mmCIF file with all atom_site columns, C-alpha atoms in Angstrom:
data_model
loop_
_atom_site.group_PDB
_atom_site.id
_atom_site.type_symbol
_atom_site.label_atom_id
_atom_site.label_alt_id
_atom_site.label_comp_id
_atom_site.label_asym_id
_atom_site.label_entity_id
_atom_site.label_seq_id
_atom_site.pdbx_PDB_ins_code
_atom_site.Cartn_x
_atom_site.Cartn_y
_atom_site.Cartn_z
_atom_site.occupancy
_atom_site.B_iso_or_equiv
_atom_site.pdbx_formal_charge
_atom_site.auth_seq_id
_atom_site.auth_comp_id
_atom_site.auth_asym_id
_atom_site.auth_atom_id
_atom_site.pdbx_PDB_model_num
ATOM 1   C CA . MET A 1 1   ? 321.147 216.028 201.770 1.00 55.00 ? 1122 MET A CA 1
ATOM 2   C CA . PRO A 1 2   ? 318.931 215.050 204.786 1.00 67.00 ? 1123 PRO A CA 1
ATOM 3   C CA . ARG A 1 3   ? 316.303 212.457 204.251 1.00 69.00 ? 1124 ARG A CA 1
ATOM 4   C CA . ARG A 1 4   ? 313.530 214.985 205.074 1.00 73.00 ? 1125 ARG A CA 1
ATOM 5   C CA . ASN A 1 5   ? 314.675 217.426 202.227 1.00 85.00 ? 1126 ASN A CA 1
ATOM 6   C CA . ILE A 1 6   ? 314.785 214.385 199.819 1.00 86.00 ? 1127 ILE A CA 1
ATOM 7   C CA . ALA A 1 7   ? 311.142 213.362 201.002 1.00 85.00 ? 1128 ALA A CA 1
ATOM 8   C CA . GLU A 1 8   ? 309.763 217.051 200.572 1.00 87.00 ? 1129 GLU A CA 1
ATOM 9   C CA . VAL A 1 9   ? 311.240 217.297 197.008 1.00 88.00 ? 1130 VAL A CA 1
ATOM 10  C CA . LEU A 1 10  ? 309.806 213.942 195.860 1.00 88.00 ? 1131 LEU A CA 1
ATOM 11  C CA . ILE A 1 11  ? 306.423 214.935 197.320 1.00 90.00 ? 1132 ILE A CA 1
ATOM 12  C CA . GLY A 1 12  ? 306.559 218.194 195.635 1.00 90.00 ? 1133 GLY A CA 1
ATOM 13  C CA . ALA A 1 13  ? 307.531 216.679 192.274 1.00 91.00 ? 1134 ALA A CA 1
ATOM 14  C CA . VAL A 1 14  ? 304.638 214.335 192.692 1.00 92.00 ? 1135 VAL A CA 1
ATOM 15  C CA . VAL A 1 15  ? 302.181 217.106 193.260 1.00 93.00 ? 1136 VAL A CA 1
ATOM 16  C CA . LEU A 1 16  ? 303.465 219.015 190.251 1.00 92.00 ? 1137 LEU A CA 1
ATOM 17  C CA . VAL A 1 17  ? 302.997 215.892 188.093 1.00 93.00 ? 1138 VAL A CA 1
ATOM 18  C CA . VAL A 1 18  ? 299.421 215.422 189.355 1.00 92.00 ? 1139 VAL A CA 1
ATOM 19  C CA . ALA A 1 19  ? 298.626 219.162 188.762 1.00 92.00 ? 1140 ALA A CA 1
ATOM 20  C CA . ALA A 1 20  ? 299.922 218.899 185.213 1.00 92.00 ? 1141 ALA A CA 1
ATOM 21  C CA . GLY A 1 21  ? 297.852 215.723 184.622 1.00 89.00 ? 1142 GLY A CA 1
ATOM 22  C CA . PHE A 1 22  ? 294.707 217.592 186.009 1.00 88.00 ? 1143 PHE A CA 1
ATOM 23  C CA . LEU A 1 23  ? 295.588 220.429 183.624 1.00 86.00 ? 1144 LEU A CA 1
ATOM 24  C CA . ALA A 1 24  ? 296.003 218.180 180.433 1.00 83.00 ? 1145 ALA A CA 1
ATOM 25  C CA . PHE A 1 25  ? 292.621 216.358 181.324 1.00 81.00 ? 1146 PHE A CA 1
ATOM 26  C CA . ALA A 1 26  ? 290.897 219.785 181.649 1.00 80.00 ? 1147 ALA A CA 1
ATOM 27  C CA . ILE A 1 27  ? 292.148 221.178 178.332 1.00 75.00 ? 1148 ILE A CA 1
ATOM 28  C CA . ALA A 1 28  ? 291.568 217.742 176.491 1.00 71.00 ? 1149 ALA A CA 1
ATOM 29  C CA . HIS A 1 29  ? 287.995 217.634 177.765 1.00 67.00 ? 1150 HIS A CA 1
ATOM 30  C CA . SER A 1 30  ? 287.001 221.263 177.589 1.00 63.00 ? 1151 SER A CA 1
ATOM 31  C CA . GLY A 1 31  ? 285.136 220.838 174.150 1.00 56.00 ? 1152 GLY A CA 1
ATOM 32  C CA . ARG A 1 32  ? 287.285 223.566 172.511 1.00 55.00 ? 1153 ARG A CA 1
ATOM 33  C CA . THR A 1 33  ? 288.850 221.672 169.543 1.00 51.00 ? 1154 THR A CA 1
ATOM 34  C CA . PRO A 1 34  ? 290.823 223.256 166.811 1.00 50.00 ? 1155 PRO A CA 1
ATOM 35  C CA . SER A 1 35  ? 288.200 223.762 164.092 1.00 54.00 ? 1156 SER A CA 1
ATOM 36  C CA . SER A 1 36  ? 288.868 222.263 160.649 1.00 78.00 ? 1157 SER A CA 1
ATOM 37  C CA . GLY A 1 37  ? 286.859 223.582 157.793 1.00 88.00 ? 1158 GLY A CA 1
ATOM 38  C CA . TYR A 1 38  ? 286.215 226.615 155.822 1.00 92.00 ? 1159 TYR A CA 1
ATOM 39  C CA . GLN A 1 39  ? 285.744 230.108 157.068 1.00 93.00 ? 1160 GLN A CA 1
ATOM 40  C CA . LEU A 1 40  ? 282.371 232.154 156.399 1.00 94.00 ? 1161 LEU A CA 1
ATOM 41  C CA . TYR A 1 41  ? 281.321 235.574 157.687 1.00 94.00 ? 1162 TYR A CA 1
ATOM 42  C CA . ALA A 1 42  ? 277.955 237.285 158.578 1.00 93.00 ? 1163 ALA A CA 1
ATOM 43  C CA . LYS A 1 43  ? 277.157 240.792 159.556 1.00 93.00 ? 1164 LYS A CA 1
ATOM 44  C CA . PHE A 1 44  ? 274.686 241.444 162.382 1.00 91.00 ? 1165 PHE A CA 1
ATOM 45  C CA . ASP A 1 45  ? 273.107 244.557 163.887 1.00 90.00 ? 1166 ASP A CA 1
ATOM 46  C CA . HIS A 1 46  ? 273.513 243.078 167.422 1.00 87.00 ? 1167 HIS A CA 1
ATOM 47  C CA . ILE A 1 47  ? 275.286 239.986 168.579 1.00 87.00 ? 1168 ILE A CA 1
ATOM 48  C CA . GLY A 1 48  ? 274.478 240.079 172.336 1.00 82.00 ? 1169 GLY A CA 1
ATOM 49  C CA . ALA A 1 49  ? 276.740 237.756 174.259 1.00 83.00 ? 1170 ALA A CA 1
ATOM 50  C CA . LEU A 1 50  ? 278.017 235.743 171.430 1.00 86.00 ? 1171 LEU A CA 1
ATOM 51  C CA . ALA A 1 51  ? 281.613 235.140 172.012 1.00 87.00 ? 1172 ALA A CA 1
ATOM 52  C CA . VAL A 1 52  ? 284.612 233.610 170.139 1.00 90.00 ? 1173 VAL A CA 1
ATOM 53  C CA . GLY A 1 53  ? 284.507 229.759 170.570 1.00 88.00 ? 1174 GLY A CA 1
ATOM 54  C CA . ALA A 1 54  ? 280.636 229.638 170.624 1.00 88.00 ? 1175 ALA A CA 1
ATOM 55  C CA . ASP A 1 55  ? 278.888 226.837 168.732 1.00 89.00 ? 1176 ASP A CA 1
ATOM 56  C CA . VAL A 1 56  ? 277.754 227.114 165.120 1.00 92.00 ? 1177 VAL A CA 1
ATOM 57  C CA . ARG A 1 57  ? 274.706 224.865 165.001 1.00 92.00 ? 1178 ARG A CA 1
ATOM 58  C CA . MET A 1 58  ? 272.156 223.660 162.189 1.00 91.00 ? 1179 MET A CA 1
ATOM 59  C CA . ALA A 1 59  ? 269.016 221.834 163.298 1.00 91.00 ? 1180 ALA A CA 1
ATOM 60  C CA . GLY A 1 60  ? 270.576 221.679 166.856 1.00 87.00 ? 1181 GLY A CA 1
ATOM 61  C CA . VAL A 1 61  ? 273.712 219.961 165.726 1.00 91.00 ? 1182 VAL A CA 1
ATOM 62  C CA . LYS A 1 62  ? 277.146 221.432 166.269 1.00 91.00 ? 1183 LYS A CA 1
ATOM 63  C CA . VAL A 1 63  ? 278.634 222.030 162.812 1.00 91.00 ? 1184 VAL A CA 1
ATOM 64  C CA . GLY A 1 64  ? 281.399 224.579 163.586 1.00 91.00 ? 1185 GLY A CA 1
ATOM 65  C CA . SER A 1 65  ? 282.485 227.402 165.860 1.00 91.00 ? 1186 SER A CA 1
ATOM 66  C CA . VAL A 1 66  ? 282.760 231.140 166.036 1.00 91.00 ? 1187 VAL A CA 1
ATOM 67  C CA . ASP A 1 67  ? 286.346 232.260 165.245 1.00 91.00 ? 1188 ASP A CA 1
ATOM 68  C CA . SER A 1 68  ? 286.115 236.111 165.576 1.00 92.00 ? 1189 SER A CA 1
ATOM 69  C CA . THR A 1 69  ? 283.893 239.034 166.326 1.00 92.00 ? 1190 THR A CA 1
ATOM 70  C CA . THR A 1 70  ? 284.780 242.431 164.912 1.00 93.00 ? 1191 THR A CA 1
ATOM 71  C CA . LEU A 1 71  ? 283.122 245.761 164.274 1.00 93.00 ? 1192 LEU A CA 1
ATOM 72  C CA . ASP A 1 72  ? 282.761 247.070 160.654 1.00 91.00 ? 1193 ASP A CA 1
ATOM 73  C CA . PRO A 1 73  ? 283.776 250.819 160.986 1.00 93.00 ? 1194 PRO A CA 1
ATOM 74  C CA . LYS A 1 74  ? 281.867 251.800 157.833 1.00 93.00 ? 1195 LYS A CA 1
ATOM 75  C CA . THR A 1 75  ? 278.506 250.111 158.755 1.00 92.00 ? 1196 THR A CA 1
ATOM 76  C CA . TYR A 1 76  ? 278.870 249.820 162.494 1.00 92.00 ? 1197 TYR A CA 1
ATOM 77  C CA . GLN A 1 77  ? 277.657 246.249 162.231 1.00 92.00 ? 1198 GLN A CA 1
ATOM 78  C CA . ALA A 1 78  ? 279.166 243.337 163.970 1.00 91.00 ? 1199 ALA A CA 1
ATOM 79  C CA . VAL A 1 79  ? 281.098 240.935 161.722 1.00 94.00 ? 1200 VAL A CA 1
ATOM 80  C CA . VAL A 1 80  ? 281.186 237.358 162.936 1.00 93.00 ? 1201 VAL A CA 1
ATOM 81  C CA . GLY A 1 81  ? 283.749 235.014 161.394 1.00 93.00 ? 1202 GLY A CA 1
ATOM 82  C CA . PHE A 1 82  ? 283.018 231.319 161.951 1.00 93.00 ? 1203 PHE A CA 1
ATOM 83  C CA . THR A 1 83  ? 284.177 227.935 160.644 1.00 93.00 ? 1204 THR A CA 1
ATOM 84  C CA . VAL A 1 84  ? 281.930 225.035 159.470 1.00 92.00 ? 1205 VAL A CA 1
ATOM 85  C CA . GLY A 1 85  ? 283.118 221.600 158.632 1.00 89.00 ? 1206 GLY A CA 1
ATOM 86  C CA . ASN A 1 86  ? 284.270 220.649 155.053 1.00 88.00 ? 1207 ASN A CA 1
ATOM 87  C CA . SER A 1 87  ? 281.631 218.245 154.637 1.00 88.00 ? 1208 SER A CA 1
ATOM 88  C CA . LEU A 1 88  ? 278.862 220.914 154.976 1.00 88.00 ? 1209 LEU A CA 1
ATOM 89  C CA . GLN A 1 89  ? 277.894 222.894 151.891 1.00 90.00 ? 1210 GLN A CA 1
ATOM 90  C CA . LEU A 1 90  ? 275.700 225.842 152.538 1.00 91.00 ? 1211 LEU A CA 1
ATOM 91  C CA . PRO A 1 91  ? 273.479 227.133 149.802 1.00 92.00 ? 1212 PRO A CA 1
ATOM 92  C CA . LYS A 1 92  ? 273.993 230.967 149.081 1.00 92.00 ? 1213 LYS A CA 1
ATOM 93  C CA . ASP A 1 93  ? 270.523 231.874 150.369 1.00 91.00 ? 1214 ASP A CA 1
ATOM 94  C CA . SER A 1 94  ? 271.105 230.342 153.798 1.00 92.00 ? 1215 SER A CA 1
ATOM 95  C CA . SER A 1 95  ? 270.502 232.392 156.945 1.00 92.00 ? 1216 SER A CA 1
ATOM 96  C CA . ALA A 1 96  ? 272.197 232.850 160.167 1.00 92.00 ? 1217 ALA A CA 1
ATOM 97  C CA . THR A 1 97  ? 270.577 233.697 163.529 1.00 90.00 ? 1218 THR A CA 1
ATOM 98  C CA . ILE A 1 98  ? 272.034 234.453 166.902 1.00 88.00 ? 1219 ILE A CA 1
ATOM 99  C CA . ALA A 1 99  ? 269.922 232.246 169.293 1.00 86.00 ? 1220 ALA A CA 1
ATOM 100 C CA . SER A 1 100 ? 270.032 231.756 172.989 1.00 82.00 ? 1221 SER A CA 1
ATOM 101 C CA . GLU A 1 101 ? 270.625 228.310 174.595 1.00 80.00 ? 1222 GLU A CA 1
ATOM 102 C CA . SER A 1 102 ? 268.262 229.264 177.551 1.00 72.00 ? 1223 SER A CA 1
ATOM 103 C CA . LEU A 1 103 ? 267.208 232.331 179.552 1.00 67.00 ? 1224 LEU A CA 1
ATOM 104 C CA . LEU A 1 104 ? 270.366 232.169 181.526 1.00 68.00 ? 1225 LEU A CA 1
ATOM 105 C CA . GLY A 1 105 ? 272.596 230.526 178.970 1.00 69.00 ? 1226 GLY A CA 1
ATOM 106 C CA . GLY A 1 106 ? 275.085 231.739 176.280 1.00 79.00 ? 1227 GLY A CA 1
ATOM 107 C CA . ASN A 1 107 ? 274.285 232.366 172.635 1.00 85.00 ? 1228 ASN A CA 1
ATOM 108 C CA . TYR A 1 108 ? 275.251 230.342 169.764 1.00 89.00 ? 1229 TYR A CA 1
ATOM 109 C CA . LEU A 1 109 ? 275.125 230.997 165.893 1.00 91.00 ? 1230 LEU A CA 1
ATOM 110 C CA . SER A 1 110 ? 272.343 229.070 164.185 1.00 92.00 ? 1231 SER A CA 1
ATOM 111 C CA . LEU A 1 111 ? 272.321 228.369 160.466 1.00 93.00 ? 1232 LEU A CA 1
ATOM 112 C CA . SER A 1 112 ? 269.248 227.615 158.215 1.00 91.00 ? 1233 SER A CA 1
ATOM 113 C CA . PRO A 1 113 ? 269.978 226.268 154.781 1.00 92.00 ? 1234 PRO A CA 1
ATOM 114 C CA . GLY A 1 114 ? 268.370 227.928 151.942 1.00 89.00 ? 1235 GLY A CA 1
ATOM 115 C CA . GLY A 1 115 ? 267.145 226.334 148.570 1.00 89.00 ? 1236 GLY A CA 1
ATOM 116 C CA . ASP A 1 116 ? 269.739 227.829 146.061 1.00 88.00 ? 1237 ASP A CA 1
ATOM 117 C CA . GLU A 1 117 ? 271.769 225.583 143.908 1.00 91.00 ? 1238 GLU A CA 1
ATOM 118 C CA . ALA A 1 118 ? 274.928 227.660 144.337 1.00 90.00 ? 1239 ALA A CA 1
ATOM 119 C CA . MET A 1 119 ? 276.831 227.141 147.375 1.00 92.00 ? 1240 MET A CA 1
ATOM 120 C CA . LEU A 1 120 ? 278.894 229.567 149.647 1.00 90.00 ? 1241 LEU A CA 1
ATOM 121 C CA . LYS A 1 121 ? 282.478 229.367 148.944 1.00 92.00 ? 1242 LYS A CA 1
ATOM 122 C CA . PRO A 1 122 ? 285.309 229.801 151.653 1.00 92.00 ? 1243 PRO A CA 1
ATOM 123 C CA . GLY A 1 123 ? 285.634 233.416 152.659 1.00 91.00 ? 1244 GLY A CA 1
ATOM 124 C CA . GLN A 1 124 ? 282.100 234.415 151.538 1.00 91.00 ? 1245 GLN A CA 1
ATOM 125 C CA . SER A 1 125 ? 279.263 235.924 153.821 1.00 90.00 ? 1246 SER A CA 1
ATOM 126 C CA . VAL A 1 126 ? 275.797 234.745 154.752 1.00 90.00 ? 1247 VAL A CA 1
ATOM 127 C CA . THR A 1 127 ? 273.681 237.704 153.836 1.00 88.00 ? 1248 THR A CA 1
ATOM 128 C CA . ILE A 1 128 ? 270.387 236.863 155.439 1.00 89.00 ? 1249 ILE A CA 1
ATOM 129 C CA . THR A 1 129 ? 270.911 237.407 159.191 1.00 89.00 ? 1250 THR A CA 1
ATOM 130 C CA . GLN A 1 130 ? 268.892 238.147 162.399 1.00 85.00 ? 1251 GLN A CA 1
ATOM 131 C CA . GLY A 1 131 ? 270.765 239.533 165.476 1.00 82.00 ? 1252 GLY A CA 1
ATOM 132 C CA . ALA A 1 132 ? 270.299 238.588 168.981 1.00 76.00 ? 1253 ALA A CA 1
ATOM 133 C CA . ILE A 1 133 ? 267.155 239.544 170.908 1.00 74.00 ? 1254 ILE A CA 1
ATOM 134 C CA . ASN A 1 134 ? 267.751 241.568 173.991 1.00 71.00 ? 1255 ASN A CA 1
ATOM 135 C CA . ILE A 1 135 ? 265.350 240.018 176.605 1.00 73.00 ? 1256 ILE A CA 1
ATOM 136 C CA . GLU A 1 136 ? 265.669 243.131 178.849 1.00 73.00 ? 1257 GLU A CA 1
ATOM 137 C CA . GLN A 1 137 ? 264.550 245.452 176.106 1.00 73.00 ? 1258 GLN A CA 1
ATOM 138 C CA . LEU A 1 138 ? 261.744 243.082 175.099 1.00 74.00 ? 1259 LEU A CA 1
ATOM 139 C CA . LEU A 1 139 ? 260.510 242.827 178.687 1.00 79.00 ? 1260 LEU A CA 1
ATOM 140 C CA . GLY A 1 140 ? 260.620 246.670 179.133 1.00 82.00 ? 1261 GLY A CA 1
ATOM 141 C CA . LYS A 1 141 ? 258.417 247.201 176.032 1.00 81.00 ? 1262 LYS A CA 1
ATOM 142 C CA . PHE A 1 142 ? 256.039 244.679 177.255 1.00 81.00 ? 1263 PHE A CA 1
ATOM 143 C CA . ILE A 1 143 ? 255.697 246.235 180.757 1.00 85.00 ? 1264 ILE A CA 1
ATOM 144 C CA . PHE A 1 144 ? 255.255 249.623 179.259 1.00 80.00 ? 1265 PHE A CA 1
ATOM 145 C CA . SER A 1 145 ? 252.750 248.627 176.675 1.00 82.00 ? 1266 SER A CA 1
ATOM 146 C CA . ALA A 1 146 ? 250.840 246.677 179.430 1.00 77.00 ? 1267 ALA A CA 1
ATOM 147 C CA . SER A 1 147 ? 250.647 249.656 181.882 1.00 77.00 ? 1268 SER A CA 1
ATOM 148 C CA . THR A 1 148 ? 249.676 252.011 178.803 1.00 80.00 ? 1269 THR A CA 1
ATOM 149 C CA . LEU A 1 149 ? 246.846 249.522 178.055 1.00 76.00 ? 1270 LEU A CA 1
ATOM 150 C CA . ALA A 1 150 ? 245.877 249.292 181.659 1.00 76.00 ? 1271 ALA A CA 1
ATOM 151 C CA . THR A 1 151 ? 245.701 253.180 181.908 1.00 80.00 ? 1272 THR A CA 1
ATOM 152 C CA . SER A 1 152 ? 243.608 253.508 178.780 1.00 78.00 ? 1273 SER A CA 1
ATOM 153 C CA . VAL A 1 153 ? 241.197 250.811 179.961 1.00 78.00 ? 1274 VAL A CA 1
ATOM 154 C CA . LYS A 1 154 ? 240.911 252.447 183.177 1.00 74.00 ? 1275 LYS A CA 1
ATOM 155 C CA . GLY A 1 155 ? 240.347 255.825 181.729 1.00 69.00 ? 1276 GLY A CA 1
ATOM 156 C CA . GLY A 1 156 ? 237.797 254.591 179.229 1.00 63.00 ? 1277 GLY A CA 1
ATOM 157 C CA . GLN A 1 157 ? 235.831 253.013 182.032 1.00 63.00 ? 1278 GLN A CA 1
ATOM 158 C CA . GLY A 1 158 ? 235.847 256.257 183.993 1.00 52.00 ? 1279 GLY A CA 1
ATOM 159 C CA . GLU A 1 159 ? 234.538 258.277 180.948 1.00 51.00 ? 1280 GLU A CA 1
ATOM 160 C CA . SER A 1 160 ? 231.624 255.767 180.475 1.00 49.00 ? 1281 SER A CA 1
ATOM 161 C CA . SER A 1 161 ? 230.581 255.869 184.072 1.00 49.00 ? 1282 SER A CA 1
ATOM 162 C CA . GLN A 1 162 ? 230.595 259.619 184.184 1.00 51.00 ? 1283 GLN A CA 1
ATOM 163 C CA . GLY A 1 163 ? 228.297 259.746 180.988 1.00 49.00 ? 1284 GLY A CA 1
ATOM 164 C CA . THR A 1 164 ? 225.464 257.682 182.525 1.00 48.00 ? 1285 THR A CA 1
#
């Protein structure tokens, strides 16, 4: 084999090793670790952009992750399966809310503990839930109500000026 071919093969091998190193680094530091803990469920009318792998937080601290999102064919509600750490025991009357990280950010599942003495067991459901708020619909309702208010105020001023 000529020297040039050996050099090309060696450089190609070095490039592949470096690429594999970058890939391993990216996977190790992606923040997606296998979740250990116990599985819970919650049903929502609307989950927005909540995705598998999203954080489950309590008081802003990550305590688990979302494992699955499915649709219940009987109730047409979104069923979210999530895992929380074994060290966290949730009271049965805890609540789950889908919250937004920011106006442009993704969603996460926020848990609020209740006051019940009985705790949720693996596989049980959080029954008090609040779905994601759709910002576009909220803005649309605001704009519609503001324009309706402006029209009624404008119409009311016209009537009072005509009567005098």
